[in-house]
XYZ file of N, CA and C in Angstrom:
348
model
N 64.030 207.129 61.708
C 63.359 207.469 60.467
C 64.356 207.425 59.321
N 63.815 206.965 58.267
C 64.748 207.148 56.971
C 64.569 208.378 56.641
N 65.597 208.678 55.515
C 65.927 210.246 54.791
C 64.674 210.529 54.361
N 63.881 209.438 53.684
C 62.649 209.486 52.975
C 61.924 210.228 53.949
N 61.738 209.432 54.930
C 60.560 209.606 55.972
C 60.816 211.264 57.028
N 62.240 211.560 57.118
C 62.290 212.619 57.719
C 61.775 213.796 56.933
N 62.274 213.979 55.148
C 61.662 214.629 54.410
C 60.584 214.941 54.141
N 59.656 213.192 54.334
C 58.461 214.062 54.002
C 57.749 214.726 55.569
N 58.110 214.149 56.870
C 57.154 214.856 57.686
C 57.779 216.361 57.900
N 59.263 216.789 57.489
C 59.167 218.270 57.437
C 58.866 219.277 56.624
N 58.755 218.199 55.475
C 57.124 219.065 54.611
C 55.916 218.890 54.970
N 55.673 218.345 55.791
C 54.421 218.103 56.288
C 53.691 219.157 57.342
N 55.241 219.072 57.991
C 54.995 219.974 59.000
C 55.166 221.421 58.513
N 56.160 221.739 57.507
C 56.114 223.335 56.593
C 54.822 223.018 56.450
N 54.143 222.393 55.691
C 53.242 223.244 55.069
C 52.068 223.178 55.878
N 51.743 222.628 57.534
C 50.939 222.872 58.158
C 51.169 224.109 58.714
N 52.408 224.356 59.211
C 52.661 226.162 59.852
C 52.286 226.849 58.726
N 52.461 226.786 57.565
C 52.068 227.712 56.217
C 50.608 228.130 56.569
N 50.062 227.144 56.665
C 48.552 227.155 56.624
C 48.163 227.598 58.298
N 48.815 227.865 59.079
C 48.254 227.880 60.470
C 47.621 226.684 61.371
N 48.283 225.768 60.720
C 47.552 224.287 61.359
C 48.458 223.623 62.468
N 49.506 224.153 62.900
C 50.203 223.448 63.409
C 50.143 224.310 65.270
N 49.873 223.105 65.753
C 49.304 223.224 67.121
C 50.511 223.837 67.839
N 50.213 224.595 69.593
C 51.259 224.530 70.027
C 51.887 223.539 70.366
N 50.809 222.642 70.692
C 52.068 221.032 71.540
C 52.630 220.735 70.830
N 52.418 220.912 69.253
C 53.326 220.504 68.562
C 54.954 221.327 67.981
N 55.019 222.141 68.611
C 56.076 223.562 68.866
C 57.078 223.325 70.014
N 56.175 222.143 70.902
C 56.933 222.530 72.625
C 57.703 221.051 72.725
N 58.345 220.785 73.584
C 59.068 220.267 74.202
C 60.636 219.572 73.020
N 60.821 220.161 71.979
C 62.009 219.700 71.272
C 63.184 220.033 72.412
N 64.441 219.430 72.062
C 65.590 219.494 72.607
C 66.851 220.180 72.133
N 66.594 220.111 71.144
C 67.384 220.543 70.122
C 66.945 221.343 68.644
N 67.734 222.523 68.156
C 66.914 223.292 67.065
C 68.073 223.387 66.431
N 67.486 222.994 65.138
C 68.683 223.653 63.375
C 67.959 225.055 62.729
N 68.823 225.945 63.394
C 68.331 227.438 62.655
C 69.144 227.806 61.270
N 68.475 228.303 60.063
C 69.258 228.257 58.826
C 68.683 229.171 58.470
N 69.702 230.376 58.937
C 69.637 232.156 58.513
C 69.936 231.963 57.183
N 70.731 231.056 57.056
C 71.909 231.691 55.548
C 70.617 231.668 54.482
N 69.615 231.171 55.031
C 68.208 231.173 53.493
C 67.461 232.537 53.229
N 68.293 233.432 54.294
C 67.473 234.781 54.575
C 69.525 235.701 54.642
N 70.020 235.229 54.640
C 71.435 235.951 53.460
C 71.944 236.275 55.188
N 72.189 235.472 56.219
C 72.858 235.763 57.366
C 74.379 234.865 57.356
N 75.063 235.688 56.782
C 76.694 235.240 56.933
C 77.078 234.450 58.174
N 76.717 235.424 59.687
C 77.186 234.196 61.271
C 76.933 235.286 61.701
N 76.258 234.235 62.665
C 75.595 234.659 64.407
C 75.887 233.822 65.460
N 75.409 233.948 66.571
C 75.211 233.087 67.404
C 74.331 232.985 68.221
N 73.983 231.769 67.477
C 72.513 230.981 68.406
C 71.813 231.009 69.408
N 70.854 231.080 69.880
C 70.665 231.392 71.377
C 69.521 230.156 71.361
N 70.155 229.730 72.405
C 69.529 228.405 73.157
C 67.966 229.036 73.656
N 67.011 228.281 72.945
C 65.581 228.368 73.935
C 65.014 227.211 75.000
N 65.217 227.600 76.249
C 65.443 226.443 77.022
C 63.739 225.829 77.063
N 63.660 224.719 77.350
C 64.664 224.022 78.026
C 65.514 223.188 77.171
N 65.619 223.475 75.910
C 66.178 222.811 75.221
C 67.852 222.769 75.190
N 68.330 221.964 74.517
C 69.891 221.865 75.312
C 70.784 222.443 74.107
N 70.495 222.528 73.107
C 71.792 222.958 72.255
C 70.632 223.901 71.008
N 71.696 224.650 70.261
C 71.266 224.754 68.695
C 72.158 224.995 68.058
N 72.100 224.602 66.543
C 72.724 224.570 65.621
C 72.333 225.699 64.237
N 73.072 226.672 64.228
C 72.895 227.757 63.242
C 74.000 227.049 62.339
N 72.995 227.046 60.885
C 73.828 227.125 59.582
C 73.436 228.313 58.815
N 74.300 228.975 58.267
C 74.093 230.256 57.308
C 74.726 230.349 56.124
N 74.671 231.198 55.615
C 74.542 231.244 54.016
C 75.989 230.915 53.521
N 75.637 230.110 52.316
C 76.911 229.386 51.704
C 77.217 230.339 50.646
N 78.967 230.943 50.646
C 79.195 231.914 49.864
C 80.548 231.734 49.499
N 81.043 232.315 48.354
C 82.204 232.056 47.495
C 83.684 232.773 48.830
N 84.475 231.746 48.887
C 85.540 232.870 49.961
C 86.677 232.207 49.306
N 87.635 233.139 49.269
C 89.266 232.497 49.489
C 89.495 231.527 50.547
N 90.407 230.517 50.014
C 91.132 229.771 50.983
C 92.124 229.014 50.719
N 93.147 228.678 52.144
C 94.589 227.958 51.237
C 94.489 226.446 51.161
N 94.406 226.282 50.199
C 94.727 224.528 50.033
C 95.795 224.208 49.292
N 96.885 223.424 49.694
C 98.249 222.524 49.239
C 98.671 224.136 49.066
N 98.669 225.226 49.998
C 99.889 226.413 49.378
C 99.168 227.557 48.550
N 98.155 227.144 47.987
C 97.265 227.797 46.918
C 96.659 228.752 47.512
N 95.718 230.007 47.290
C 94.364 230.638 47.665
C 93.631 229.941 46.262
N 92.200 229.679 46.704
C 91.737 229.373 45.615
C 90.093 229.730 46.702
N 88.919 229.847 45.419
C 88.148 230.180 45.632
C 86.912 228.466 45.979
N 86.235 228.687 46.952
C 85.734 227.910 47.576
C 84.134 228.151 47.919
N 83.074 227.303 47.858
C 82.087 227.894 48.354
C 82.188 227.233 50.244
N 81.712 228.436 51.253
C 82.006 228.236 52.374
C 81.114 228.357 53.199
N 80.407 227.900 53.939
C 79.616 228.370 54.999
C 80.059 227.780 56.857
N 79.817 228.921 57.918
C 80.054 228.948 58.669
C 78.617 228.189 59.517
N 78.870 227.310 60.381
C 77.768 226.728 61.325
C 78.805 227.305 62.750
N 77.540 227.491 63.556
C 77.664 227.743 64.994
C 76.875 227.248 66.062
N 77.840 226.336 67.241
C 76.435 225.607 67.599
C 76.440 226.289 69.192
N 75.429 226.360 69.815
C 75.499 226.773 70.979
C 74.630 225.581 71.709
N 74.839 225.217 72.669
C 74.904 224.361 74.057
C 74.985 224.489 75.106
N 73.874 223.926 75.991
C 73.718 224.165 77.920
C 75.058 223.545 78.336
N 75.863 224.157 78.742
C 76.943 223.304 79.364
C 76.548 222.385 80.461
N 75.587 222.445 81.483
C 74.953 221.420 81.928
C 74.823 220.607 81.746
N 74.135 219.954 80.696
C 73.802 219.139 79.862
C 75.018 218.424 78.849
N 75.386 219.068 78.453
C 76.411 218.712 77.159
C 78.004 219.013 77.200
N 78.506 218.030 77.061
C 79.965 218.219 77.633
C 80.925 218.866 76.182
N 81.760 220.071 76.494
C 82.170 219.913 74.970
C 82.779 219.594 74.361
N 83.631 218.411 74.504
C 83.979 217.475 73.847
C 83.361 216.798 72.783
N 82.305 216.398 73.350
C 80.543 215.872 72.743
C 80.476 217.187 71.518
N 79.928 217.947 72.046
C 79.596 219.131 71.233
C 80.775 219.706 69.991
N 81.877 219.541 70.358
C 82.536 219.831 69.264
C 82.596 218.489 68.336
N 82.964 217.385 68.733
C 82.740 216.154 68.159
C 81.552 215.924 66.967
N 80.374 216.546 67.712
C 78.977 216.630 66.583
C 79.055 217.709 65.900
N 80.047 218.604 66.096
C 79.768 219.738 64.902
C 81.117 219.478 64.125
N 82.271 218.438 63.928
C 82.795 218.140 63.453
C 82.005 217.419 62.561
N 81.302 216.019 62.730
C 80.622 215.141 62.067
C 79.811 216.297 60.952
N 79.314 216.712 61.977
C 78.015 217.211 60.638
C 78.650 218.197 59.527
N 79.832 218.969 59.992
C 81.079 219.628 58.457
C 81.195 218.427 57.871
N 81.484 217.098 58.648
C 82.224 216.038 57.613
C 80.863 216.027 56.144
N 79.724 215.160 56.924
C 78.322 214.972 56.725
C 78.177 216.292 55.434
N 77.949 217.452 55.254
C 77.757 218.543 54.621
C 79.157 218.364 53.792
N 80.256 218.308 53.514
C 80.881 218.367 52.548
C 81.260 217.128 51.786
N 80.289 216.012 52.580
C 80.556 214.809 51.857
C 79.132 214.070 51.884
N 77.654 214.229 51.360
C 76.663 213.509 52.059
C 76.799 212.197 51.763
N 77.468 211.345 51.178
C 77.859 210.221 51.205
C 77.816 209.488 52.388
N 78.482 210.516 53.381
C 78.739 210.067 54.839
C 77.325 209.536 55.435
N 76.776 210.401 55.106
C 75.242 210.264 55.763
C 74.539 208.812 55.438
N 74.765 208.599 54.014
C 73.701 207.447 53.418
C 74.566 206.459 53.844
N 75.872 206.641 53.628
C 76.720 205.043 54.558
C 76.748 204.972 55.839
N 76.316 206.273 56.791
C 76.477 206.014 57.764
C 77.880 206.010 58.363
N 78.338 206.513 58.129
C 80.416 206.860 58.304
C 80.432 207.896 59.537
């Protein structure tokens, strides 16, 4: 799917759960879940896998922190992601690898539209 096309079916799909329209089959068998506390002011947690699905990915709230760059403290906006994963399934190599990409991806979306 393009960016276009992913956007609009997860408004599609918000605003069918809004309304109570959205079926269970359409709830069940995902593999993977992006939970995003930080829209409800959750600094970090950790995720809990609903099986049978194999991983999830918590992003939370983006907030002003200190940090050192070239020697400096300087103020930064920061948010913490946490991903949790069936080790069964997912080796973590893999798993740290994709939660590298997607920091890259989030502090650069460039990455995304070139595909980098």
């Amino acid at each position: 799917m393009s960016f276009a096309e992913i956007e609009k079916a997860i408004a599609e799909k918000g605003a069918r759960a809004r309304n109570g329209k959205l079926s269970m089959a359409e709830m069940q068998g995902g593999t993977f879940t992006i939970s995003n506390g930080g829209v409800y002011g959750s600094l970090m947690s950790s995720p809990i896998i609903n099986p049978p699905q194999s991983g999830i990915l918590g992003m939370h709230k983006i907030q002003d922190r200190p940090v050192a760059i070239n020697g400096q403290v300087v103020i930064r906006p920061m948010m913490y992601l946490a991903l949790s994963y069936d080790h069964r399934v997912v080796d973590g190599k893999g798993a740290v690898t994709f939660l590298v990409r997607v920091k890259e991806a989030l502090e650069d979306p460039r990455r995304l539209l070139m595909d980098l």
